[in-house]
Amino acid sequence: MLTVHHLNNSRSHRIAWLLEELGVPYRIQHYERDARTGMAPESLKAIHPLGKSPIVTDDGRTIAESGAIIDYIIRRHGKGRLTPAPETDDYDQYVHWLHYAEGSASLPLIMKGTVNRLDRKWQPLKNLVASELHLHLSYIDTSLQDGPFLLGELFTAADVQMSFVAEVAALLVDRNDYPALDTWIRLLQARPAYRRAVDTGGDYALARAGD
Ligand SMILES: N[C@@H](CCC(=O)N[C@@H](CS)C(=O)NCC(=O)O)C(=O)O
């Protein structure tokens, strides 16, 4: 059976949620962040050398990196669900969002959390990060204008992958400044499969961010 190596309050929530959406059986192996540093325990490095969450193991395979994991689950277990057909233009957009989430959108979010702690002499860097963050959140917000999902009427695994960006953003900016993004993430969080993943994964503080 597929195992989700799940760190509390982390990106791996998305993987449990996707599996719940698909009705694919899985089990969760829980890992706890260090209370002081927030880092994953060393035991996760025994599963994959990077020791970051999420990781899945399945039928002798070990897959790390959330976009790659989502692609793996959709290809091997999805039976054509939650993805556009590969020959369509929608599929090109779907792949864009799968990569964009961690390849581009996450960086200003991580930077913002870090530079917030720096003193005033770092103001030029803080301004740059704030401007980049606004660029990305505005882009996502505009892309959702015709919603309700990233691909319009079609809910896909790209919404699952991108959800983490909106949830972290709620900790760093006023989500009311990005109304389409705010409506979208509330819609996603209300899905029964999302709620079931919170139940199986344990406390997920980001599910409450923005309330
Ligand atoms: N781009 C990676 C990021 C993985 C990542 O940094 N995961 C965080 C959890 S959200 C983690 O494991 N943090 C604990 C640590 O770095 O020790 C992905 O999408 O899988």
Short mmCIF file of C-alpha atoms and ligand atoms in Angstrom, two decimals:
data_model
loop_
_atom_site.label_atom_id
_atom_site.label_comp_id
_atom_site.label_asym_id
_atom_site.label_seq_id
_atom_site.Cartn_x
_atom_site.Cartn_y
_atom_site.Cartn_z
CA MET A 1 0.00 0.00 0.00
CA LEU A 2 1.17 3.54 -0.74
CA THR A 3 2.70 5.24 2.31
CA VAL A 4 2.71 9.02 2.82
CA HIS A 5 5.65 10.06 4.99
CA HIS A 6 3.91 12.96 6.65
CA LEU A 7 5.47 15.77 8.65
CA ASN A 8 3.04 17.64 10.87
CA ASN A 9 1.89 21.02 9.54
CA SER A 10 3.53 20.62 6.17
CA ARG A 11 3.17 20.29 2.42
CA SER A 12 2.44 16.59 2.79
CA HIS A 13 -1.14 17.43 3.75
CA ARG A 14 -1.70 17.95 0.01
CA ILE A 15 -0.70 14.38 -0.76
CA ALA A 16 -3.13 12.84 1.73
CA TRP A 17 -5.80 15.19 0.36
CA LEU A 18 -5.15 14.11 -3.25
CA LEU A 19 -5.35 10.44 -2.26
CA GLU A 20 -8.62 11.14 -0.45
CA GLU A 21 -9.99 12.84 -3.56
CA LEU A 22 -9.09 9.79 -5.65
CA GLY A 23 -10.18 7.21 -3.07
CA VAL A 24 -6.77 5.53 -3.32
CA PRO A 25 -5.91 3.49 -0.19
CA TYR A 26 -2.86 4.77 1.70
CA ARG A 27 -1.33 4.78 5.10
CA ILE A 28 0.34 7.64 6.90
CA GLN A 29 3.71 7.41 8.60
CA HIS A 30 3.86 10.36 11.00
CA TYR A 31 6.96 12.49 11.69
CA GLU A 32 7.10 15.42 14.13
CA ARG A 33 8.96 18.66 13.58
CA ASP A 34 11.58 19.61 16.15
CA ALA A 35 9.76 21.90 18.59
CA ARG A 36 12.62 24.44 18.61
CA THR A 37 13.91 24.48 15.03
CA GLY A 38 10.82 23.31 13.14
CA MET A 39 13.04 20.95 11.15
CA ALA A 40 12.08 17.38 10.22
CA PRO A 41 13.53 14.54 12.34
CA GLU A 42 16.64 12.70 11.12
CA SER A 43 14.52 9.57 10.66
CA LEU A 44 13.03 11.09 7.49
CA LYS A 45 16.51 10.98 5.91
CA ALA A 46 16.35 7.21 6.18
CA ILE A 47 13.45 7.31 3.71
CA HIS A 48 15.03 9.82 1.28
CA PRO A 49 18.43 11.59 1.58
CA LEU A 50 16.85 15.07 1.55
CA GLY A 51 14.70 14.26 4.57
CA LYS A 52 11.98 16.70 3.48
CA SER A 53 8.27 16.13 3.46
CA PRO A 54 6.36 14.96 1.49
CA ILE A 55 7.84 11.63 0.48
CA VAL A 56 5.83 8.64 -0.69
CA THR A 57 6.89 5.04 -0.89
CA ASP A 58 4.91 2.72 -3.12
CA ASP A 59 5.61 -0.71 -4.50
CA GLY A 60 9.40 -0.42 -3.92
CA ARG A 61 9.60 3.14 -5.24
CA THR A 62 10.49 6.25 -3.24
CA ILE A 63 9.34 9.58 -4.62
CA ALA A 64 10.21 12.99 -3.16
CA GLU A 65 9.17 16.54 -4.16
CA SER A 66 5.47 17.33 -4.04
CA GLY A 67 5.00 18.13 -7.75
CA ALA A 68 6.68 14.87 -8.75
CA ILE A 69 4.61 12.96 -6.19
CA ILE A 70 1.36 14.43 -7.48
CA ASP A 71 2.35 13.59 -11.05
CA TYR A 72 3.24 10.04 -9.93
CA ILE A 73 -0.06 9.50 -8.12
CA ILE A 74 -2.11 10.84 -11.02
CA ARG A 75 -0.24 8.70 -13.60
CA ARG A 76 -0.09 5.48 -11.61
CA HIS A 77 -3.29 5.63 -9.57
CA GLY A 78 -5.49 8.37 -11.01
CA LYS A 79 -7.17 6.41 -13.82
CA GLY A 80 -7.47 9.66 -15.80
CA ARG A 81 -9.08 11.62 -12.98
CA LEU A 82 -8.15 15.10 -11.70
CA THR A 83 -6.03 15.85 -14.78
CA PRO A 84 -6.88 17.14 -18.25
CA ALA A 85 -6.20 14.80 -21.18
CA PRO A 86 -2.47 15.06 -22.09
CA GLU A 87 -3.08 16.21 -25.68
CA THR A 88 -5.13 19.27 -24.63
CA ASP A 89 -4.15 22.91 -24.07
CA ASP A 90 -5.57 22.56 -20.55
CA TYR A 91 -2.91 19.95 -19.87
CA ASP A 92 -0.16 22.45 -20.73
CA GLN A 93 -1.64 24.84 -18.17
CA TYR A 94 -2.00 22.01 -15.65
CA VAL A 95 1.72 21.20 -15.93
CA HIS A 96 2.53 24.91 -15.62
CA TRP A 97 0.75 25.10 -12.23
CA LEU A 98 2.26 21.82 -11.02
CA HIS A 99 5.77 23.23 -11.56
CA TYR A 100 5.06 26.87 -10.80
CA ALA A 101 3.93 26.21 -7.21
CA GLU A 102 7.33 25.09 -5.96
CA GLY A 103 9.51 26.38 -8.79
CA SER A 104 8.51 30.06 -8.58
CA ALA A 105 5.66 30.94 -6.21
CA SER A 106 7.15 29.40 -3.06
CA LEU A 107 10.40 31.39 -3.14
CA PRO A 108 9.01 34.86 -2.30
CA LEU A 109 6.81 33.25 0.37
CA ILE A 110 9.81 31.66 2.07
CA MET A 111 11.84 34.85 1.63
CA LYS A 112 9.07 36.99 3.13
CA GLY A 113 8.94 34.83 6.25
CA THR A 114 12.72 35.22 6.58
CA VAL A 115 13.19 38.92 5.83
CA ASN A 116 10.35 39.86 8.19
CA ARG A 117 12.79 39.03 10.98
CA LEU A 118 15.58 41.33 9.69
CA ASP A 119 16.16 44.87 10.93
CA ARG A 120 15.69 48.12 8.99
CA LYS A 121 19.01 48.11 7.20
CA TRP A 122 17.61 45.28 5.10
CA GLN A 123 14.71 47.44 3.88
CA PRO A 124 15.74 47.34 0.16
CA LEU A 125 15.67 43.53 0.28
CA LYS A 126 12.36 43.59 2.14
CA ASN A 127 10.89 45.86 -0.54
CA LEU A 128 12.10 43.56 -3.30
CA VAL A 129 10.60 40.50 -1.63
CA ALA A 130 7.29 42.28 -0.99
CA SER A 131 7.13 43.35 -4.62
CA GLU A 132 7.90 39.81 -5.89
CA LEU A 133 5.31 38.33 -3.56
CA HIS A 134 2.70 40.79 -4.83
CA LEU A 135 3.63 39.94 -8.43
CA HIS A 136 3.02 36.23 -7.83
CA LEU A 137 -0.13 36.54 -5.72
CA SER A 138 -1.62 39.00 -8.23
CA TYR A 139 -0.82 36.58 -11.05
CA ILE A 140 -2.60 33.73 -9.25
CA ASP A 141 -5.52 35.98 -8.33
CA THR A 142 -5.95 37.14 -11.94
CA SER A 143 -5.70 33.56 -13.19
CA LEU A 144 -8.61 32.63 -10.93
CA GLN A 145 -10.94 35.40 -12.14
CA ASP A 146 -12.81 32.98 -14.40
CA GLY A 147 -12.67 30.20 -11.75
CA PRO A 148 -13.77 28.63 -9.66
CA PHE A 149 -10.58 26.59 -10.20
CA LEU A 150 -7.23 27.23 -11.88
CA LEU A 151 -8.51 25.47 -15.01
CA GLY A 152 -11.93 27.05 -14.86
CA GLU A 153 -14.72 24.56 -14.16
CA LEU A 154 -12.27 21.67 -13.92
CA PHE A 155 -10.93 20.83 -10.45
CA THR A 156 -7.54 19.17 -10.92
CA ALA A 157 -4.51 18.04 -8.97
CA ALA A 158 -2.97 21.42 -9.89
CA ASP A 159 -5.41 23.06 -7.45
CA VAL A 160 -4.17 20.65 -4.78
CA GLN A 161 -0.53 21.45 -5.54
CA MET A 162 -1.11 25.23 -5.60
CA SER A 163 -3.22 25.32 -2.42
CA PHE A 164 -0.16 25.46 -0.16
CA VAL A 165 0.88 28.77 -1.73
CA ALA A 166 -2.45 30.40 -0.83
CA GLU A 167 -2.41 28.92 2.65
CA VAL A 168 1.08 30.20 3.44
CA ALA A 169 0.24 33.56 1.88
CA ALA A 170 -2.53 33.96 4.46
CA LEU A 171 0.15 34.05 7.18
CA LEU A 172 2.10 36.81 5.43
CA VAL A 173 -0.32 39.14 3.64
CA ASP A 174 -3.93 40.21 3.91
CA ARG A 175 -5.72 37.68 1.69
CA ASN A 176 -8.54 40.21 1.18
CA ASP A 177 -6.13 41.97 -1.18
CA TYR A 178 -6.43 38.92 -3.45
CA PRO A 179 -10.17 38.18 -3.42
CA ALA A 180 -10.28 35.48 -6.12
CA LEU A 181 -7.43 33.62 -4.43
CA ASP A 182 -9.23 33.92 -1.10
CA THR A 183 -12.52 32.57 -2.51
CA TRP A 184 -10.68 29.71 -4.21
CA ILE A 185 -8.79 28.54 -1.12
CA ARG A 186 -11.95 28.64 1.00
CA LEU A 187 -13.69 26.52 -1.64
CA LEU A 188 -10.84 24.00 -1.58
CA GLN A 189 -10.70 23.83 2.20
CA ALA A 190 -14.43 23.07 2.35
CA ARG A 191 -14.07 19.95 0.19
CA PRO A 192 -14.88 16.76 2.15
CA ALA A 193 -11.65 15.10 0.97
CA TYR A 194 -9.62 18.06 2.26
CA ARG A 195 -11.29 17.74 5.66
CA ARG A 196 -10.71 13.96 5.73
CA ALA A 197 -7.00 14.53 5.05
CA VAL A 198 -6.86 16.92 8.01
CA ASP A 199 -8.46 14.19 10.14
CA THR A 200 -6.02 11.50 9.06
CA GLY A 201 -2.93 13.74 8.97
CA GLY A 202 -3.43 15.39 12.33
CA ASP A 203 -3.46 19.08 13.11
CA TYR A 204 -2.85 21.25 10.05
CA ALA A 205 -2.62 24.86 11.23
CA LEU A 206 -2.64 26.23 7.67
CA ALA A 207 -6.21 24.97 7.27
CA ARG A 208 -7.17 27.76 9.67
CA ALA A 209 -4.91 30.46 8.21
CA GLY A 210 -6.89 33.38 6.87
CA ASP A 211 -9.88 32.84 9.16
N1 LIG B 1 9.87 21.72 -2.76
C1 LIG B 1 9.73 20.66 -1.79
C2 LIG B 1 9.83 21.27 -0.40
C3 LIG B 1 9.94 20.24 0.67
C4 LIG B 1 10.04 20.91 2.05
O1 LIG B 1 10.86 21.82 2.27
N2 LIG B 1 9.21 20.44 2.99
C5 LIG B 1 9.19 21.02 4.32
C6 LIG B 1 7.79 20.85 4.90
S1 LIG B 1 6.63 21.97 4.26
C7 LIG B 1 10.10 20.25 5.24
O2 LIG B 1 10.30 19.07 5.11
N3 LIG B 1 10.65 20.98 6.25
C8 LIG B 1 11.41 20.41 7.31
C9 LIG B 1 12.89 20.49 7.08
O3 LIG B 1 13.33 21.20 6.16
O4 LIG B 1 13.63 19.85 7.84
C10 LIG B 1 8.40 19.93 -2.03
O5 LIG B 1 7.50 20.54 -2.59
O6 LIG B 1 8.28 18.75 -1.71
#
